Coordinates of C-alpha atoms and ligand atoms in Angstrom, one line a residue:
M1 CA -47.1 -88.7 40.9
L2 CA -48.9 -92.0 40.6
V3 CA -49.9 -93.1 37.1
S4 CA -53.2 -94.4 38.6
N5 CA -53.9 -90.8 39.7
L6 CA -53.6 -89.4 36.2
F7 CA -56.8 -88.0 34.7
A8 CA -56.1 -89.1 31.2
K9 CA -55.1 -92.5 29.9
T10 CA -53.0 -93.7 27.0
R11 CA -54.7 -95.2 24.0
K12 CA -53.6 -98.0 21.8
Q13 CA -54.9 -96.6 18.6
D14 CA -54.3 -93.4 16.7
P15 CA -57.3 -91.2 16.5
A16 CA -59.1 -91.7 13.2
D17 CA -59.6 -88.0 12.4
E18 CA -56.0 -86.8 12.6
Q19 CA -53.4 -86.9 9.9
L20 CA -50.3 -85.4 11.5
V21 CA -47.9 -87.0 13.9
N22 CA -48.2 -84.3 16.6
A23 CA -52.0 -84.7 16.8
K24 CA -51.9 -88.5 16.7
L25 CA -49.3 -88.9 19.3
L26 CA -50.4 -86.1 21.7
T27 CA -53.9 -87.6 21.6
R28 CA -52.8 -91.2 22.1
A29 CA -50.6 -90.2 25.0
G30 CA -53.5 -88.3 26.6
F31 CA -51.9 -84.8 26.3
L32 CA -54.6 -83.3 24.1
Y33 CA -58.3 -83.4 23.5
K34 CA -59.8 -82.2 20.2
N35 CA -63.0 -80.2 20.7
M36 CA -63.4 -79.4 17.0
A37 CA -61.2 -78.7 14.0
G38 CA -58.4 -76.4 15.1
V39 CA -59.6 -76.2 18.7
Y40 CA -57.9 -78.3 21.3
S41 CA -57.9 -78.6 25.1
Y42 CA -54.6 -79.3 26.9
L43 CA -55.1 -82.2 29.3
P44 CA -52.9 -82.3 32.5
L45 CA -49.7 -83.8 30.9
G46 CA -50.1 -81.5 27.9
F47 CA -50.6 -78.5 30.0
L48 CA -47.4 -79.3 32.0
V49 CA -45.5 -79.3 28.7
L50 CA -47.2 -76.0 27.7
Q51 CA -46.3 -74.5 31.0
N52 CA -42.6 -75.5 30.6
I53 CA -42.6 -73.9 27.1
R54 CA -44.0 -70.7 28.7
R55 CA -41.5 -70.8 31.5
V56 CA -38.5 -71.0 29.1
I57 CA -39.9 -68.1 27.1
R58 CA -40.6 -66.0 30.2
E59 CA -37.1 -66.6 31.5
E60 CA -35.3 -65.7 28.3
L61 CA -37.5 -62.6 27.6
G62 CA -37.2 -61.6 31.2
A63 CA -33.4 -61.7 30.8
I64 CA -33.6 -59.1 28.1
G65 CA -35.8 -56.8 30.2
A66 CA -39.2 -57.4 28.5
E67 CA -42.2 -57.3 30.8
E68 CA -45.3 -59.5 30.7
V69 CA -48.8 -58.2 30.3
Y70 CA -52.2 -59.8 30.1
L71 CA -54.4 -58.3 27.4
N72 CA -58.0 -58.4 26.4
E73 CA -59.2 -60.8 23.8
L74 CA -62.5 -59.0 23.1
Q75 CA -61.8 -56.2 20.6
D76 CA -63.8 -53.1 19.7
K77 CA -64.4 -52.3 16.1
A78 CA -63.2 -48.7 16.3
T79 CA -59.7 -49.6 17.4
W80 CA -59.3 -52.0 14.4
E81 CA -60.9 -49.6 12.0
A82 CA -58.2 -47.0 12.8
S83 CA -55.5 -49.4 11.4
G84 CA -57.7 -50.5 8.5
R85 CA -57.6 -54.1 9.8
W86 CA -61.2 -54.5 10.7
D87 CA -61.9 -54.9 7.0
E88 CA -58.6 -56.2 5.9
L89 CA -58.7 -59.2 8.3
K90 CA -62.5 -59.8 8.0
D91 CA -62.1 -63.3 6.6
I92 CA -59.8 -64.4 9.4
M93 CA -61.1 -62.4 12.4
Y94 CA -64.1 -63.7 14.3
Q95 CA -66.4 -60.7 14.2
F96 CA -69.9 -60.5 15.6
K97 CA -72.6 -58.3 17.2
D98 CA -73.3 -58.6 20.9
S99 CA -76.9 -58.6 22.2
R100 CA -76.9 -54.7 22.2
G101 CA -75.9 -54.7 18.6
K102 CA -72.3 -53.6 19.3
E103 CA -69.8 -54.9 16.8
L104 CA -66.9 -56.8 18.4
G105 CA -64.1 -59.1 17.4
L106 CA -61.8 -61.7 18.9
A107 CA -58.1 -60.8 18.8
T108 CA -56.2 -62.3 15.9
T109 CA -53.1 -60.4 17.2
H110 CA -52.5 -57.4 19.5
E111 CA -50.6 -54.6 17.7
E112 CA -53.7 -52.3 17.8
V113 CA -54.2 -52.9 21.5
V114 CA -50.6 -52.4 22.6
A115 CA -50.2 -49.2 20.5
K116 CA -53.3 -47.8 22.1
I117 CA -52.1 -48.6 25.6
A118 CA -48.6 -47.3 24.9
K119 CA -50.1 -43.9 24.2
E120 CA -50.6 -43.5 27.9
Y121 CA -47.0 -44.3 28.9
I122 CA -44.7 -43.4 26.0
N123 CA -44.3 -39.7 25.5
S124 CA -40.6 -39.0 25.2
Y125 CA -37.5 -40.5 23.6
K126 CA -36.4 -41.2 27.2
D127 CA -39.3 -43.7 27.5
M128 CA -37.7 -46.0 24.9
P129 CA -36.8 -48.8 24.2
K130 CA -39.6 -50.7 25.9
G131 CA -40.8 -54.2 25.4
I132 CA -44.0 -55.9 26.6
F133 CA -45.1 -59.4 25.8
Q134 CA -48.2 -61.6 26.4
I135 CA -48.7 -65.4 26.3
Q136 CA -52.3 -65.8 25.4
D137 CA -54.8 -67.1 22.9
K138 CA -55.3 -65.7 19.5
F139 CA -58.4 -66.5 17.4
R140 CA -58.1 -66.9 13.6
N141 CA -60.6 -68.4 11.3
E142 CA -57.9 -70.4 9.5
P143 CA -59.2 -72.0 6.3
R144 CA -57.3 -75.2 6.8
A145 CA -57.0 -76.4 10.3
R146 CA -56.0 -80.0 9.8
S147 CA -52.5 -80.0 11.3
G148 CA -53.2 -80.5 15.0
L149 CA -51.5 -77.9 17.2
L150 CA -49.5 -76.6 14.2
R151 CA -52.5 -74.6 13.0
G152 CA -55.3 -73.8 15.4
R153 CA -58.3 -71.6 15.1
E154 CA -57.9 -70.8 18.8
F155 CA -54.2 -71.1 19.7
E156 CA -51.7 -69.7 22.2
M157 CA -49.0 -67.3 21.1
K158 CA -46.3 -65.5 22.9
D159 CA -46.1 -62.1 21.2
L160 CA -43.7 -59.3 22.2
Y161 CA -44.1 -55.7 21.1
S162 CA -41.2 -53.2 21.2
F163 CA -41.2 -49.4 21.0
H164 CA -38.4 -47.3 19.6
S165 CA -37.4 -43.7 19.0
D166 CA -35.2 -44.4 16.0
N167 CA -34.0 -47.2 13.8
E168 CA -30.7 -47.8 15.6
C169 CA -32.6 -48.4 18.8
L170 CA -34.9 -50.7 16.9
D171 CA -32.0 -52.7 15.3
R172 CA -30.3 -53.2 18.6
Y173 CA -33.5 -54.5 20.2
Y174 CA -34.3 -56.7 17.2
Q175 CA -30.9 -58.4 17.4
M176 CA -31.3 -58.9 21.1
V177 CA -34.7 -60.6 20.7
A178 CA -33.2 -62.8 17.9
G179 CA -30.6 -63.9 20.4
A180 CA -33.2 -64.6 23.0
Y181 CA -35.2 -66.6 20.5
R182 CA -32.1 -68.7 19.7
K183 CA -31.7 -69.6 23.4
I184 CA -35.4 -70.4 23.7
F185 CA -35.5 -72.8 20.8
T186 CA -32.2 -74.5 21.8
R187 CA -33.6 -75.1 25.3
L188 CA -36.9 -76.4 23.8
G189 CA -34.9 -78.9 21.7
I190 CA -36.0 -77.3 18.4
D191 CA -33.3 -76.7 15.8
A192 CA -34.7 -73.5 14.4
I193 CA -33.1 -72.0 11.3
Y194 CA -33.0 -68.2 11.1
T195 CA -34.7 -67.4 7.8
T196 CA -35.0 -64.2 5.9
A197 CA -38.6 -63.5 4.8
S198 CA -40.6 -60.7 3.3
G199 CA -41.6 -57.7 5.5
G200 CA -45.2 -58.1 4.3
S201 CA -47.4 -55.0 4.2
F202 CA -45.8 -53.5 7.3
S203 CA -42.3 -52.6 6.2
Q204 CA -39.9 -52.5 3.3
E205 CA -37.3 -54.3 5.3
P206 CA -37.2 -58.1 5.4
S207 CA -38.6 -59.9 8.4
H208 CA -37.1 -63.1 9.9
E209 CA -38.6 -66.4 10.7
F210 CA -37.4 -69.3 12.8
Q211 CA -38.0 -72.4 10.8
A212 CA -37.7 -76.1 11.9
I213 CA -37.1 -78.4 9.0
T214 CA -39.5 -81.4 8.7
E215 CA -41.4 -83.2 6.0
N216 CA -44.7 -82.2 7.6
G217 CA -44.1 -78.5 7.5
E218 CA -46.4 -76.2 5.5
D219 CA -43.6 -73.8 4.5
T220 CA -40.7 -74.2 2.2
I221 CA -37.3 -72.6 2.9
Y222 CA -34.2 -72.5 0.8
Y223 CA -31.3 -73.5 3.0
C224 CA -27.5 -73.7 2.9
V225 CA -26.3 -76.2 5.5
K226 CA -22.7 -74.8 5.3
C227 CA -23.5 -71.2 6.0
Q228 CA -26.7 -71.8 8.0
I229 CA -28.4 -69.2 5.7
A230 CA -32.0 -69.6 4.7
K231 CA -34.6 -67.7 2.7
N232 CA -38.3 -68.2 2.8
K233 CA -39.9 -69.3 -0.5
E234 CA -42.0 -66.1 -0.7
I235 CA -38.9 -63.9 -1.0
V236 CA -37.1 -66.3 -3.4
G237 CA -40.0 -65.8 -5.9
V238 CA -42.8 -67.7 -7.4
D239 CA -40.7 -69.7 -9.9
A240 CA -38.4 -71.0 -7.1
D241 CA -39.1 -74.6 -8.3
E242 CA -37.6 -73.9 -11.7
I243 CA -34.7 -71.6 -10.9
E244 CA -31.5 -72.2 -8.9
V245 CA -31.5 -70.3 -5.7
L246 CA -28.0 -69.3 -4.6
C247 CA -26.5 -68.7 -1.1
D248 CA -25.5 -65.2 -0.3
G249 CA -22.6 -66.6 1.8
C250 CA -20.8 -69.2 -0.3
G251 CA -22.6 -68.9 -3.7
G252 CA -23.6 -72.6 -3.5
K253 CA -27.1 -73.9 -4.4
L254 CA -29.7 -73.5 -1.7
E255 CA -31.7 -76.6 -1.1
P256 CA -35.5 -76.4 -0.8
K257 CA -36.8 -77.9 2.5
R258 CA -40.2 -78.3 4.0
S259 CA -40.4 -76.5 7.4
I260 CA -42.5 -75.2 10.2
E261 CA -42.4 -71.6 11.2
V262 CA -42.2 -71.7 15.0
G263 CA -41.4 -68.0 15.4
N264 CA -41.0 -64.8 13.6
I265 CA -39.8 -61.3 14.2
F266 CA -40.7 -58.2 12.2
K267 CA -40.3 -54.5 12.1
L268 CA -43.7 -52.8 11.9
G269 CA -42.4 -49.3 11.2
T270 CA -45.0 -46.7 12.1
K271 CA -48.1 -48.4 10.7
F272 CA -49.7 -48.9 14.1
S273 CA -48.4 -45.9 15.9
K274 CA -49.8 -43.8 13.1
A275 CA -53.2 -45.4 13.4
Q276 CA -53.3 -44.8 17.1
N277 CA -51.6 -41.4 17.1
L278 CA -48.7 -42.8 19.2
F279 CA -46.3 -39.9 19.1
F280 CA -43.2 -39.0 21.3
K281 CA -41.1 -35.9 21.8
D282 CA -37.6 -36.3 20.4
K283 CA -34.4 -34.7 21.8
D284 CA -35.3 -31.4 20.0
G285 CA -38.9 -31.4 21.4
K286 CA -40.3 -32.4 18.0
E287 CA -43.3 -34.7 17.8
R288 CA -42.5 -38.0 16.0
L289 CA -44.2 -41.3 15.5
V290 CA -43.0 -44.3 17.6
I291 CA -41.3 -47.1 15.7
M292 CA -42.6 -50.5 16.6
A293 CA -41.7 -54.2 16.1
S294 CA -43.4 -57.4 16.9
Y295 CA -42.1 -60.9 17.7
G296 CA -44.2 -64.1 17.8
I297 CA -43.7 -67.6 19.0
G298 CA -46.6 -70.1 18.8
T299 CA -46.4 -72.0 22.1
G300 CA -48.8 -74.7 21.0
R301 CA -47.1 -74.8 17.6
A302 CA -43.7 -75.2 19.4
M303 CA -45.1 -78.2 21.3
A304 CA -46.4 -79.7 18.1
T305 CA -43.1 -79.0 16.4
I306 CA -41.2 -80.9 19.1
A307 CA -43.6 -83.8 18.6
E308 CA -43.1 -83.7 14.8
I309 CA -39.3 -83.5 14.8
N310 CA -38.3 -85.5 17.9
S311 CA -40.7 -88.4 18.1
D312 CA -40.1 -91.9 16.9
E313 CA -42.2 -95.0 16.2
S314 CA -42.7 -95.7 19.9
G315 CA -44.0 -92.2 20.7
L316 CA -43.1 -88.7 21.9
V317 CA -39.7 -87.6 23.1
W318 CA -39.4 -84.6 25.4
N319 CA -36.1 -83.2 26.9
L320 CA -35.6 -82.4 30.6
E321 CA -36.7 -78.8 30.0
T322 CA -40.1 -79.6 28.3
A323 CA -41.0 -83.0 29.8
P324 CA -44.1 -83.2 32.1
Y325 CA -42.1 -85.5 34.4
K326 CA -38.4 -86.3 34.4
A327 CA -38.7 -90.0 34.8
Y328 CA -41.1 -92.9 34.5
V329 CA -40.6 -95.3 37.3
I330 CA -41.4 -99.0 37.1
N331 CA -41.0 -101.5 39.9
L332 CA -40.7 -105.1 38.9
T333 CA -40.1 -106.4 42.4
K334 CA -42.7 -107.4 45.0
E335 CA -41.2 -104.9 47.6
K336 CA -42.6 -101.4 48.1
L337 CA -40.5 -98.8 46.4
D338 CA -39.7 -95.6 48.4
I339 CA -38.8 -92.7 46.2
P340 CA -36.9 -89.9 47.9
E341 CA -39.1 -86.8 48.6
N342 CA -37.1 -84.4 46.4
I343 CA -37.6 -86.7 43.4
E344 CA -41.1 -88.0 44.1
Q345 CA -42.9 -84.9 42.7
K346 CA -40.8 -84.9 39.6
V347 CA -41.4 -88.5 38.4
L348 CA -44.3 -90.7 37.3
Y349 CA -44.6 -93.9 39.3
D350 CA -46.5 -96.6 37.4
D351 CA -48.4 -98.4 40.2
G352 CA -50.9 -100.0 37.7
D353 CA -51.5 -103.7 37.4
I354 CA -50.8 -104.0 33.7
S355 CA -47.8 -106.0 32.3
A356 CA -44.3 -104.8 32.4
G357 CA -44.3 -104.6 28.6
E358 CA -47.4 -102.4 28.7
K359 CA -45.7 -100.1 31.2
F360 CA -42.6 -99.9 29.1
A361 CA -44.8 -99.0 26.1
D362 CA -46.5 -96.2 28.0
A363 CA -43.2 -94.8 29.3
D364 CA -42.1 -94.6 25.6
L365 CA -45.4 -93.2 24.3
L366 CA -45.4 -90.4 26.9
G367 CA -41.9 -89.5 25.9
I368 CA -40.6 -89.1 29.5
P369 CA -36.8 -88.5 29.3
Y370 CA -35.8 -91.3 31.6
R371 CA -37.2 -94.7 32.4
I372 CA -36.2 -96.1 35.8
V373 CA -36.7 -99.8 36.5
K374 CA -36.3 -101.5 39.8
S375 CA -35.8 -105.3 39.5
Q376 CA -34.1 -108.2 41.3
K377 CA -31.3 -107.8 38.8
T378 CA -30.5 -104.2 39.6
G379 CA -29.8 -104.8 43.3
E380 CA -29.5 -101.6 45.3
K381 CA -29.4 -99.5 42.1
F382 CA -31.8 -98.9 39.4
E383 CA -31.7 -99.3 35.7
I384 CA -32.1 -96.0 33.9
K385 CA -32.7 -95.7 30.2
H386 CA -32.5 -92.5 28.3
R387 CA -35.6 -92.2 26.0
K388 CA -33.8 -90.3 23.2
S389 CA -30.4 -92.1 23.0
G390 CA -31.5 -95.5 24.4
K391 CA -28.4 -95.5 26.6
I392 CA -28.8 -97.7 29.7
E393 CA -26.9 -97.2 33.1
L394 CA -27.2 -98.4 36.6
I395 CA -27.8 -95.5 39.0
T396 CA -28.7 -94.5 42.6
W397 CA -31.4 -92.0 43.5
Q398 CA -28.7 -89.6 44.5
E399 CA -27.0 -89.8 41.2
F400 CA -30.4 -89.4 39.5
A401 CA -31.2 -86.3 41.6
K402 CA -28.0 -84.8 40.3
K403 CA -28.9 -85.6 36.7
I404 CA -32.2 -83.7 37.0
N405 CA -30.8 -80.9 39.2
V406 CA -32.8 -81.4 42.4
Ligands
ATP1 P1 -48.5 -68.8 9.3 O1 -47.8 -68.2 8.1 O2 -48.0 -70.1 9.7 O3 -50.0 -68.7 9.3 P2 -48.3 -66.2 10.6 O4 -47.3 -65.6 9.7 O5 -49.7 -66.0 10.4 O6 -48.0 -67.8 10.5 P3 -47.9 -64.7 12.9 O7 -49.2 -64.1 12.8 O8 -46.7 -63.9 12.7 O9 -47.8 -66.0 12.0 O10 -47.8 -65.5 14.3 C1 -46.6 -65.6 15.1 C2 -46.4 -67.1 15.4 O11 -47.6 -67.7 15.9 C3 -46.0 -67.9 14.2 O12 -44.7 -67.9 14.0 C4 -46.5 -69.3 14.7 O13 -45.5 -69.9 15.5 C5 -47.7 -69.0 15.5 N1 -49.0 -69.2 14.8 C6 -49.5 -68.5 13.8 N2 -50.7 -68.9 13.4 C7 -50.9 -70.0 14.1 C8 -52.0 -71.0 14.2 N3 -53.1 -70.8 13.4 N4 -51.9 -72.0 15.1 C9 -50.9 -72.1 15.9 N5 -49.8 -71.3 15.9 C10 -49.8 -70.2 15.0
MG2 MG1 -51.2 -67.0 9.4

């Protein structure tokens, strides 16, 4: 791809109306456009990153047998009244009347919808476990939307819903999803700490969050580096600042850390199956309520988290899995540069007439994993610099193709 062909351009200055690193850098690099507080459009490079995040999630959830669905965003009041959440969520759910006076809402989440749909297809213990997921927008009237993609009012989430006949079935599935989440975050380059949190209003049992430690996080977790155990502030208690919180593993002191919740998994019990009359016949032919769980990952928040934790003073830093392009190619010679066909589509070639220094700065700002420079000095080979480690090598196109698996 030619840089001159890109729709968006890089900017020299940070946007004046953004406080957080993710929003500043993603805007300067031309990945993101702010429409209003908490509402962003993904520009082509940003959308490529988002699609990579979606792909990793799809691959790992597909590997555990979950199927993808595409659900409605427009919600009818009756479905949400059945669970009590039409009123409960009225501050955060966008609710309105259409021109016929019908009351509607925009989906804040989809438990009600999936429980209603599952009624058609889950009738017997033999129909479970089942898992369906969606990667779509949620709408929430968040009171504070000042953190770029970390907290949107319209934001994309992957949510998975599972259905079970008993608690053993649920526990097995829950662990399996936790395992898939670990793989997802590792591939995305996010060091996400498995954190015990409260079950909220849905369940007596704890839920679990995947928390990335960073100064700009809105959450606080209490963390033991040695045992890799963490508890969310809310289950530690309100006086956590004054008391010592101890590790269940080694008995040592847990350290409070600011963090971002990138994902969470929780058991819903029968709250939503009860509301939608989602029953199944057990082995003895007895009617029982389906047990549910739900599992979220904010895809936009994941992108913002990568920007928060992996960037440096020169700009963004993507890995090969998330990057919009694998390399940023700069030609300092007068001769035309022929890029092999299998590589051409995977790299950005800066054909602009700006200075070499400006091209280097753009390559860094965009966070492309490798910068490839052709100059008189490099002879037949190319100088390749790894964005993250700064390591420089001389390489051929063939060797590069191997590095990026093409
Ligand atoms: P938070 O406590 O940060 O508001 P939540 O508990 O409301 O999160 P869920 O409703 O469980 O989050 O959503 C699942 C996932 O969706 C979260 O782990 C997070 O990654 C993402 N998410 C939630 N709210 C937002 C938001 N406003 N903008 C972007 N991502 C979000
Ligand atoms: Mg929330």
